Structures are given as C-alpha cells and as structure tokens.
C-alpha cells in the first residue's frame, strides 16, 4: 500500500502495522461519541490538535465501520502515531462504562508478518519431484465436489498449465513482474494455496479471489466490506480458506470484520484461517475467533508444523486459540513458470541464525540466498536470481491453512458429510496425531499423501 502512511506497533514489538492518523469506530451513535470524545480530549491536550478530528467516511459500508480522522497522517513516522495513541487513550473511560471496545486502530490485514524474513520467499522446486503433499486419489465429481473459496492475492497467468489445478478458477494478479521482468514478491501465493488444496482434496471446486491485492495486504476498514463483496459474487461456500490476518493486541476480535463474522455465524460455511507467522502467542485475527464462545466449529485456526511434522515450526503463532496444526514448512506446490521460466530476485538475505531462536535448520536459514537490498550496500556481492519452472517450496501458516482445509474437504467426500462444520468436529475428534508446540501437545492434521522431511539439528 504505497500511498498509505503506516506505523508499526504495539511499542517495539512490531506485531502489527496500522494506518497513521485514522481510527475506526462502529457506524452511527458510537462513531459520533468517539468523534466528540476525541475532539474534546485533543482540545484539552496541549500537544494534540483537534482540528483534524472528523469522520472520514459516511456510514455506507456493510462492515459497519466508520473511519475517523484524528491527525495529520504525514505527522510522525513508522514507529509511532501520537494522534492515534491519544485517541485510543481518550476513549478508555467510555469503554470502561460501555463494557466493550469503542475504537480501534486501522490495522493492515496481510498474508505475511510485519517483519517477513527470507523464509517467506519461495524457492524453485523441480517438476520431476512432484508436489508435497502429493495428489490424493479421490476423483473429481462435479455433483459432490466441495466448494472452497480462497481469499488471497489471486492466480498466476499460467496456472491452467498445471494439470493439478484443472478444477481451480478465479481472478488473476493485476501485475506479476517489475520493469525488469522479475516476479514481484508474493506473486503466486494464491496459486500455491490452490495447489495444496487440490492435492489434499481432489474432489473440490476451488475459487481463488484476489481480494488482498497482489501484495497480499488490505486495510482493516476495507477488509470487512471486501469479504461481503466476495460472498455477494460467489455465495457462501462450504469452506473459506483464509491465509491473512493481523494481531491487534486484544482478545475480543477485530472491529473491521465484526459484522462479517456475525453474518458468517448464521451461515453453514466453515472459515479455516491462518494463525500467523509472528512466533507469538498474541491472538491473530480472524483466526483467533476460533477461541471465542460463539465461533466454535465456525472457525478453525491453523498453526504450522516444521517439515518433520513432529514439532511446531519456528515462525508459527501458538497458544490455546490455535486449534490445530498442519505441515507448513517446505511444502511443494504450484507457482508459475509452467511454459516459460519466471525469474525472481530475493528481497531478503538469509540471517546467520533463526530470528526466533530455534536451533534446527529452519526455513529462515535454509536455503541461503543474498538479497538485492544487501547488494546495494556492497560492490562485490550479487543478488541471487532464481528461475521458477512450475513448482516451488514455500513455508508459512498461510500454507498449513489450505492443507487443513483440504483435509476437511477430503473428510466430507470420504464420509459423504455435506456440512463442513460437522466434518471439522468429526475430523478433530477422530484424529490421533499430535505434535509438540512450545511444550504442549496439540492436534496435528497430517494428510496421507504428505511426506515428512528429516530435520537437521544445529
Ligand atoms: Zn526459524
């Protein structure tokens, strides 16, 4: 989002990103209360200006959210926004009286963590080795196929050349390459997810949306509306696979998707959502709705296992709000370059140690590559350019999520169960696999065609 001034928070933890100069409130009376309270507070505060406080959007959005401008977005920098912090502070007393949150930052909802390291860039994989998970044997049947809607950043232009994606349709990326013809970062994310779903569950109708733009990010106030827009176009599917989100430092939900989540509850759709890649126990939304009382069996939150399936991956978020784990490190799936190889230049250099302090050879550290950015500071180094010829290895809870969603779809086909919310309950109740995640034994969903890879201890 190059045109939106952003800051990171909370404090130095940099767990989320948000829009500077703007807060969100529920439409109607609450928006008026927030606007008035902030203006009053800023008028009394000598170092904050009330002149910028006004409602920046009318109450016309189905997400039920109003943007309230509270400061000049060009003030401050990426480390802090004093106007937004002041507005949150101004409402504390009123929130205490109301017994619920009235105001929120406008967070960035994205497919990658704020400090995405090199482990979040794909690595070429030979077509001859096939995908991992490998394609399951269940055959496609248009009468019984499970409908899966992937809300992500779109499909690569050549995805139809991959036989595995025969029953995938959807929306293309708007632009895939930079001025030199290199793939942009995160291009292929949605195609990789579609390949995992199609491999784990052959009897699926998969639609990949480009709701999250090519870079895989959208502001919270637009996210709720876009979710409604996608459903308007496609109807409620059996399963939504969502590999994006944000934390917000709270345990009671994300204001921007509140209206959508309440509507979802009344439907039959199961939302399978990524737990996030901050190596943190802080709830990440919408995944963490899985732990709120009204959303049991409505939402499944999915963390990632490392490549041997025995333990949690270094980057995976964790905590009691993560309901299941699935393989999410060095998976192999479809990307791009099926008929003409697609070049890619790495954006980050491999660090000397796992930034999360893990001591196995994790995806943060291997395989090694040198980024274009570090080359700019050096006269001798050369950025690593690779060529994609169809398949890639990639890691993240983004990819553990469609693996879990695929297992639910495969269960629906195998047991002729038409309700995804019942299928997820049955699957978790009958599951006998567990993995160790930060000292706790957690349910592990391991597809039969997934091949564990040995882990090297450092
Ligand atoms: Zn690591």
Coordinates of C-alpha atoms and ligand atoms in Angstrom, one line a residue:
X1 CA 0.0 0.0 0.0
X2 CA 2.4 2.6 -1.2
X3 CA 0.0 5.6 -0.8
X4 CA -0.9 4.9 2.9
X5 CA 1.3 6.3 5.6
X6 CA 1.8 3.4 8.1
X7 CA 3.2 2.8 11.6
X8 CA 4.1 -0.4 13.4
X9 CA 3.0 -1.4 16.9
X10 CA 2.4 -2.0 19.7
X11 CA 5.6 -0.4 21.0
X12 CA 8.7 -2.0 19.7
X13 CA 7.2 -5.5 19.3
X14 CA 6.2 -4.7 15.7
X15 CA 3.5 -7.3 15.7
X16 CA 1.1 -5.3 13.5
X17 CA 1.0 -2.4 11.1
X18 CA -1.7 0.3 11.1
X19 CA -2.7 3.4 9.2
X20 CA -1.4 6.7 10.6
X21 CA -3.9 9.5 11.5
X22 CA -7.1 7.3 11.5
X23 CA -9.1 5.3 14.0
X24 CA -12.2 3.1 13.4
X25 CA -15.5 3.0 15.3
X26 CA -18.8 1.4 14.7
X27 CA -21.2 3.4 12.5
X28 CA -23.9 5.6 14.0
X29 CA -24.0 6.7 17.6
X30 CA -20.7 5.2 18.6
X31 CA -18.9 7.0 15.8
X32 CA -20.4 10.3 17.0
X33 CA -19.4 9.5 20.6
X34 CA -15.8 8.6 19.5
X35 CA -15.5 11.8 17.4
X36 CA -16.8 14.1 20.1
X37 CA -14.7 12.4 22.9
X38 CA -11.5 12.6 20.8
X39 CA -12.1 16.2 19.9
X40 CA -12.8 17.2 23.5
X41 CA -9.7 15.3 24.7
X42 CA -7.5 16.8 22.0
X43 CA -8.8 20.3 22.7
X44 CA -7.7 19.9 26.4
X45 CA -4.4 18.2 25.4
X46 CA -1.9 21.0 24.6
X47 CA 0.2 18.9 22.2
X48 CA -2.6 17.2 20.1
X49 CA -4.6 19.1 17.6
X50 CA -8.4 18.8 17.4
X51 CA -8.5 20.5 14.0
X52 CA -8.1 17.1 12.2
X53 CA -10.8 15.2 14.0
X54 CA -13.7 14.4 11.7
X55 CA -15.5 11.4 10.2
X56 CA -13.6 10.5 7.1
X57 CA -16.2 8.1 5.7
X58 CA -20.0 8.1 5.8
X59 CA -21.9 5.1 7.3
X60 CA -22.4 3.4 4.0
X61 CA -20.2 0.4 4.4
X62 CA -21.6 -3.0 5.3
X63 CA -18.6 -3.7 7.5
X64 CA -20.4 -1.3 9.9
X65 CA -17.3 0.7 10.4
X66 CA -16.6 4.5 10.2
X67 CA -13.1 5.9 9.7
X68 CA -12.4 8.8 11.9
X69 CA -9.5 11.1 11.1
X70 CA -7.7 12.1 14.2
X71 CA -4.4 13.5 13.0
X72 CA -2.3 14.6 10.0
X73 CA -1.1 11.2 8.5
X74 CA 2.1 12.9 7.4
X75 CA 3.0 13.7 11.1
X76 CA 5.2 11.2 12.9
X77 CA 6.9 8.2 11.4
X78 CA 6.6 4.4 11.1
X79 CA 7.5 3.9 14.7
X80 CA 4.5 5.7 16.3
X81 CA 1.5 7.8 15.8
X82 CA 0.7 10.1 18.7
X83 CA -2.7 11.2 17.5
X84 CA -3.9 7.6 17.2
X85 CA -2.4 6.7 20.6
X86 CA -4.1 9.8 22.0
X87 CA -7.5 8.8 20.5
X88 CA -7.3 5.3 22.0
X89 CA -6.4 6.8 25.4
X90 CA -9.3 9.3 25.1
X91 CA -11.9 6.6 24.8
X92 CA -10.6 4.4 27.7
X93 CA -13.1 5.7 30.3
X94 CA -16.1 5.5 27.9
X95 CA -15.1 1.9 27.0
X96 CA -15.0 1.0 30.7
X97 CA -18.5 2.4 31.1
X98 CA -19.8 0.6 27.9
X99 CA -18.1 -2.7 28.8
X100 CA -16.7 -3.1 25.3
X101 CA -14.2 -1.6 22.9
X102 CA -15.4 1.5 21.0
X103 CA -12.4 2.4 19.0
X104 CA -9.6 0.7 17.1
X105 CA -6.5 1.4 15.0
X106 CA -7.0 0.7 11.3
X107 CA -4.7 -2.3 11.0
X108 CA -3.1 -3.8 7.9
X109 CA -4.5 -7.3 7.2
X110 CA -1.9 -9.2 5.3
X111 CA -0.6 -12.6 4.2
X112 CA 2.9 -12.1 5.8
X113 CA 4.2 -10.8 9.1
X114 CA 5.4 -7.2 9.5
X115 CA 9.0 -8.4 9.7
X116 CA 8.8 -11.0 7.0
X117 CA 12.2 -12.6 6.7
X118 CA 13.7 -14.6 3.8
X119 CA 11.8 -17.7 4.9
X120 CA 8.7 -16.1 3.3
X121 CA 10.1 -16.2 -0.2
X122 CA 9.5 -19.2 -2.4
X123 CA 12.3 -21.5 -3.6
X124 CA 12.2 -23.3 -7.1
X125 CA 11.4 -27.0 -7.0
X126 CA 11.8 -29.4 -9.8
X127 CA 8.6 -30.7 -11.5
X128 CA 10.1 -34.2 -11.5
X129 CA 9.8 -34.5 -7.7
X130 CA 6.1 -33.7 -7.7
X131 CA 4.2 -31.8 -5.1
X132 CA 4.3 -32.4 -1.3
X133 CA 1.5 -33.2 -0.3
X134 CA 1.2 -35.4 -3.4
X135 CA -2.2 -35.5 -5.2
X136 CA -4.6 -37.7 -3.3
X137 CA -6.6 -40.4 -5.1
X138 CA -10.1 -39.0 -4.6
X139 CA -11.6 -38.2 -8.0
X140 CA -13.3 -35.0 -9.0
X141 CA -17.1 -35.3 -9.2
X142 CA -19.0 -32.2 -10.2
X143 CA -22.1 -33.3 -8.3
X144 CA -20.4 -33.8 -4.9
X145 CA -17.3 -31.5 -5.2
X146 CA -16.7 -29.5 -2.0
X147 CA -16.8 -25.7 -2.7
X148 CA -13.7 -24.0 -1.3
X149 CA -13.3 -20.2 -1.6
X150 CA -9.7 -19.0 -1.2
X151 CA -9.5 -15.3 -0.2
X152 CA -6.0 -14.3 -1.2
X153 CA -4.0 -12.4 -3.8
X154 CA -5.1 -14.1 -7.0
X155 CA -3.7 -16.6 -9.5
X156 CA -0.7 -16.5 -11.8
X157 CA -1.5 -16.1 -15.5
X158 CA -0.3 -19.6 -16.5
X159 CA -1.9 -21.6 -13.7
X160 CA -4.1 -23.5 -16.1
X161 CA -1.0 -25.3 -17.5
X162 CA -0.7 -27.2 -14.2
X163 CA -2.9 -30.4 -14.5
X164 CA -3.3 -30.4 -10.7
X165 CA -5.3 -27.1 -11.0
X166 CA -7.8 -28.4 -13.5
X167 CA -10.7 -27.5 -11.2
X168 CA -9.4 -24.2 -10.0
X169 CA -10.8 -20.9 -11.2
X170 CA -10.5 -17.4 -10.1
X171 CA -9.0 -14.0 -10.6
X172 CA -5.5 -13.2 -11.9
X173 CA -2.9 -11.0 -10.4
X174 CA -3.1 -7.5 -11.8
X175 CA 0.7 -7.3 -12.3
X176 CA 3.2 -10.1 -11.8
X177 CA 6.5 -8.6 -12.7
X178 CA 8.7 -5.5 -12.2
X179 CA 10.1 -3.4 -15.0
X180 CA 13.0 -5.9 -15.5
X181 CA 10.6 -8.8 -15.8
X182 CA 11.3 -10.3 -12.3
X183 CA 8.4 -11.7 -10.4
X184 CA 7.1 -9.4 -7.6
X185 CA 7.2 -10.6 -4.0
X186 CA 4.2 -12.8 -3.0
X187 CA 3.1 -13.4 -6.6
X188 CA 1.9 -17.0 -6.8
X189 CA 0.8 -17.1 -3.1
X190 CA -2.8 -17.9 -4.1
X191 CA -1.7 -20.4 -6.8
X192 CA 0.5 -22.2 -4.3
X193 CA -2.5 -22.4 -1.9
X194 CA -4.8 -23.7 -4.7
X195 CA -2.2 -26.4 -5.5
X196 CA -2.1 -27.6 -1.8
X197 CA -5.9 -27.7 -1.6
X198 CA -6.2 -29.6 -5.0
X199 CA -3.5 -32.1 -3.9
X200 CA -5.0 -32.9 -0.5
X201 CA -8.6 -32.9 -1.7
X202 CA -9.2 -33.9 -5.3
X203 CA -13.0 -33.6 -5.2
X204 CA -13.1 -29.8 -4.7
X205 CA -14.2 -26.8 -6.7
X206 CA -11.7 -24.2 -5.8
X207 CA -12.1 -20.4 -6.5
X208 CA -9.2 -18.1 -5.7
X209 CA -10.0 -14.5 -5.2
X210 CA -7.6 -11.5 -5.4
X211 CA -9.3 -9.7 -2.5
X212 CA -5.9 -8.9 -0.9
X213 CA -4.3 -7.2 -3.9
X214 CA -1.1 -8.5 -5.5
X215 CA 1.0 -7.7 -2.4
X216 CA -1.4 -9.6 -0.2
X217 CA -2.5 -6.7 2.1
X218 CA -5.6 -4.5 2.7
X219 CA -6.6 -2.1 5.4
X220 CA -8.9 -3.4 8.1
X221 CA -11.7 -0.9 7.3
X222 CA -11.8 -2.3 3.7
X223 CA -11.3 -5.9 4.6
X224 CA -14.8 -6.5 6.0
X225 CA -16.5 -4.9 3.0
X226 CA -14.4 -6.9 0.6
X227 CA -15.4 -10.2 2.4
X228 CA -19.0 -9.3 1.9
X229 CA -18.3 -8.4 -1.8
X230 CA -16.7 -11.8 -2.4
X231 CA -19.7 -13.6 -0.9
X232 CA -22.1 -11.4 -2.9
X233 CA -20.4 -12.7 -6.1
X234 CA -20.0 -16.4 -5.2
X235 CA -22.4 -17.1 -2.4
X236 CA -21.5 -18.9 0.8
X237 CA -19.1 -21.8 0.0
X238 CA -18.6 -25.0 2.1
X239 CA -15.2 -23.7 3.2
X240 CA -13.4 -20.4 3.1
X241 CA -9.6 -20.8 3.3
X242 CA -8.1 -17.5 4.5
X243 CA -4.3 -17.1 4.9
X244 CA -4.3 -13.5 6.1
X245 CA -4.9 -11.5 9.3
X246 CA -3.4 -9.3 11.9
X247 CA -3.0 -9.1 15.6
X248 CA -4.3 -6.1 17.4
X249 CA -3.2 -6.6 21.0
X250 CA -6.7 -7.6 22.1
X251 CA -8.5 -10.9 22.8
X252 CA -12.0 -9.8 21.8
X253 CA -11.9 -9.7 18.0
X254 CA -11.1 -7.4 15.1
X255 CA -13.5 -4.4 14.7
X256 CA -13.3 -4.3 10.9
X257 CA -14.6 -7.9 10.5
X258 CA -17.1 -7.9 13.3
X259 CA -20.2 -7.5 11.1
X260 CA -18.9 -10.2 8.6
X261 CA -18.1 -12.6 11.4
X262 CA -21.6 -12.2 12.9
X263 CA -23.1 -12.9 9.4
X264 CA -20.8 -15.9 9.0
X265 CA -22.1 -17.4 12.2
X266 CA -25.6 -17.6 10.7
X267 CA -24.5 -19.5 7.6
X268 CA -23.1 -23.0 7.1
X269 CA -19.7 -22.0 5.9
X270 CA -16.5 -23.1 7.8
X271 CA -13.8 -20.5 8.0
X272 CA -10.3 -22.0 8.1
X273 CA -7.8 -19.3 8.9
X274 CA -4.0 -18.9 9.3
X275 CA -2.7 -18.4 12.9
X276 CA 0.0 -16.1 11.6
X277 CA 3.8 -16.1 11.5
X278 CA 5.0 -13.9 14.3
X279 CA 6.2 -16.7 16.5
X280 CA 3.8 -15.2 19.1
X281 CA 1.0 -16.2 21.4
X282 CA -0.8 -12.9 20.8
X283 CA -4.2 -13.7 19.2
X284 CA -4.2 -13.1 15.5
X285 CA -7.5 -12.3 13.7
X286 CA -9.7 -13.6 12.2
X287 CA -8.1 -17.0 13.2
X288 CA -8.5 -16.4 16.9
X289 CA -12.3 -16.1 16.6
X290 CA -11.9 -19.9 16.9
X291 CA -11.5 -19.4 20.7
X292 CA -14.5 -17.1 21.2
X293 CA -17.6 -19.0 22.5
X294 CA -19.8 -18.1 19.6
X295 CA -17.4 -19.4 17.0
X296 CA -16.6 -23.0 18.0
X297 CA -16.8 -25.1 14.7
X298 CA -17.4 -21.9 12.8
X299 CA -13.7 -21.0 12.6
X300 CA -10.7 -23.3 12.6
X301 CA -7.4 -21.6 13.4
X302 CA -4.3 -23.4 11.9
X303 CA -0.7 -23.2 13.0
X304 CA 2.3 -24.6 11.1
X305 CA 4.4 -27.7 11.8
X306 CA 8.0 -28.0 10.8
X307 CA 9.0 -30.3 7.9
X308 CA 9.1 -33.5 10.0
X309 CA 5.7 -32.9 11.4
X310 CA 6.8 -33.6 15.0
X311 CA 7.1 -30.0 16.3
X312 CA 5.7 -26.6 15.7
X313 CA 7.6 -24.5 13.0
X314 CA 9.8 -21.7 14.5
X315 CA 7.6 -18.9 13.0
X316 CA 4.2 -20.3 13.9
X317 CA 2.0 -18.4 16.2
X318 CA 0.7 -20.6 19.1
X319 CA -1.4 -20.6 22.2
X320 CA -4.7 -22.1 23.2
X321 CA -6.5 -20.1 20.5
X322 CA -4.7 -22.1 17.8
X323 CA -7.0 -25.2 17.5
X324 CA -4.9 -27.4 15.1
X325 CA -1.6 -27.6 13.3
X326 CA -0.7 -28.8 9.9
X327 CA 2.5 -29.2 7.9
X328 CA 3.6 -25.7 6.9
X329 CA 7.4 -25.8 6.3
X330 CA 9.0 -26.5 2.9
X331 CA 5.8 -27.7 1.3
X332 CA 5.9 -28.1 -2.5
X333 CA 3.1 -26.8 -4.7
X334 CA 2.3 -24.9 -7.9
X335 CA 3.6 -21.4 -8.5
X336 CA 4.3 -20.1 -12.0
X337 CA 6.7 -20.6 -15.0
X338 CA 4.9 -23.7 -16.4
X339 CA 5.7 -22.9 -20.0
X340 CA 8.2 -20.1 -19.7
X341 CA 10.6 -19.9 -16.8
X342 CA 9.9 -16.9 -14.5
X343 CA 12.8 -15.1 -12.9
X344 CA 12.8 -13.9 -9.3
X345 CA 15.3 -11.9 -7.2
X346 CA 15.4 -12.4 -3.5
X347 CA 14.3 -9.5 -1.3
X348 CA 15.9 -10.6 1.9
X349 CA 19.3 -12.2 2.8
X350 CA 19.4 -15.3 4.9
X351 CA 20.3 -14.5 8.6
X352 CA 23.1 -16.4 10.4
X353 CA 20.6 -17.7 13.0
X354 CA 16.8 -18.2 13.3
X355 CA 15.4 -14.8 14.4
X356 CA 13.0 -16.7 16.7
X357 CA 15.9 -18.5 18.4
X358 CA 15.2 -22.1 17.2
X359 CA 18.2 -24.5 16.8
X360 CA 17.1 -26.7 13.9
X361 CA 17.8 -25.8 10.3
X362 CA 14.5 -24.0 9.8
X363 CA 13.2 -22.2 6.7
X364 CA 14.6 -18.9 8.0
X365 CA 18.1 -20.1 7.5
X366 CA 17.9 -22.6 4.6
X367 CA 18.4 -22.5 1.6
X368 CA 20.7 -19.5 1.8
X369 CA 20.3 -16.5 -0.5
X370 CA 21.6 -13.0 -0.9
X371 CA 19.1 -10.1 -1.4
X372 CA 19.0 -7.2 -3.8
X373 CA 18.8 -4.9 -0.9
X374 CA 22.1 -6.1 0.8
X375 CA 23.8 -6.0 -2.6
X376 CA 23.1 -2.2 -2.9
X377 CA 25.4 -1.7 0.1
X378 CA 28.2 -3.9 -1.4
X379 CA 30.4 -3.6 -4.5
X380 CA 31.2 -7.4 -4.7
X381 CA 28.1 -9.2 -3.8
X382 CA 25.5 -10.2 -6.4
X383 CA 21.8 -10.7 -5.7
X384 CA 20.6 -14.3 -6.1
X385 CA 18.3 -14.7 -9.1
X386 CA 16.4 -17.9 -9.5
X387 CA 14.0 -19.3 -12.1
X388 CA 10.7 -20.8 -11.4
X389 CA 9.6 -23.6 -13.8
X390 CA 6.3 -24.5 -12.2
X391 CA 6.7 -25.7 -8.7
X392 CA 8.1 -24.1 -5.5
X393 CA 8.9 -24.9 -1.9
X394 CA 7.4 -22.4 0.5
X395 CA 6.7 -22.0 4.2
X396 CA 4.1 -20.3 6.4
X397 CA 0.9 -20.8 8.3
X398 CA -0.5 -19.4 5.0
X399 CA 0.1 -22.9 3.6
X400 CA -0.7 -25.0 6.7
X401 CA -4.2 -23.5 6.4
X402 CA -5.2 -24.9 3.0
X403 CA -3.6 -28.2 4.0
X404 CA -6.0 -28.3 6.9
X405 CA -8.9 -27.0 4.8
X406 CA -8.1 -29.8 2.2
X407 CA -8.3 -32.4 4.9
X408 CA -11.7 -31.3 6.0
X409 CA -12.9 -31.3 2.3
X410 CA -11.4 -34.8 1.9
X411 CA -13.2 -36.0 5.0
X412 CA -16.5 -34.6 3.7
X413 CA -16.1 -36.6 0.4
X414 CA -14.9 -39.8 2.2
X415 CA -17.8 -39.8 4.7
X416 CA -20.5 -38.1 2.4
X417 CA -20.8 -35.4 5.0
X418 CA -22.2 -32.2 3.4
X419 CA -21.7 -29.9 6.4
X420 CA -18.1 -28.6 6.8
X421 CA -18.8 -27.6 10.5
X422 CA -19.7 -31.2 11.3
X423 CA -16.8 -32.5 9.3
X424 CA -14.2 -30.5 11.2
X425 CA -15.7 -31.7 14.5
X426 CA -15.5 -35.3 13.3
X427 CA -12.0 -34.9 11.9
X428 CA -10.6 -33.4 15.2
X429 CA -12.5 -36.0 17.3
X430 CA -11.1 -38.9 15.4
X431 CA -7.6 -37.5 14.9
X432 CA -4.9 -39.4 16.7
X433 CA -1.8 -37.4 15.6
X434 CA -0.3 -34.9 17.9
X435 CA 2.7 -32.6 17.7
X436 CA 4.7 -30.7 20.3
X437 CA 4.3 -27.0 20.1
X438 CA 6.1 -24.9 22.7
X439 CA 5.9 -27.7 25.2
X440 CA 2.2 -28.5 24.6
X441 CA 0.7 -31.5 22.8
X442 CA -1.5 -30.2 20.0
X443 CA -3.7 -31.8 17.4
X444 CA -1.7 -32.4 14.1
X445 CA -3.6 -32.8 10.8
X446 CA -1.3 -34.8 8.6
X447 CA -2.6 -35.6 5.0
X448 CA -1.9 -39.2 4.0
X449 CA -0.1 -38.0 0.9
X450 CA 2.2 -35.6 2.7
X451 CA 5.9 -36.8 3.0
X452 CA 7.7 -35.7 6.2
X453 CA 11.3 -34.4 5.6
X454 CA 14.1 -35.0 8.1
X455 CA 15.1 -32.1 10.3
X456 CA 18.7 -31.2 10.9
X457 CA 19.6 -30.0 14.4
X458 CA 22.2 -27.3 14.6
Ligands
LIG1 ZN1 13.5 -20.0 12.0

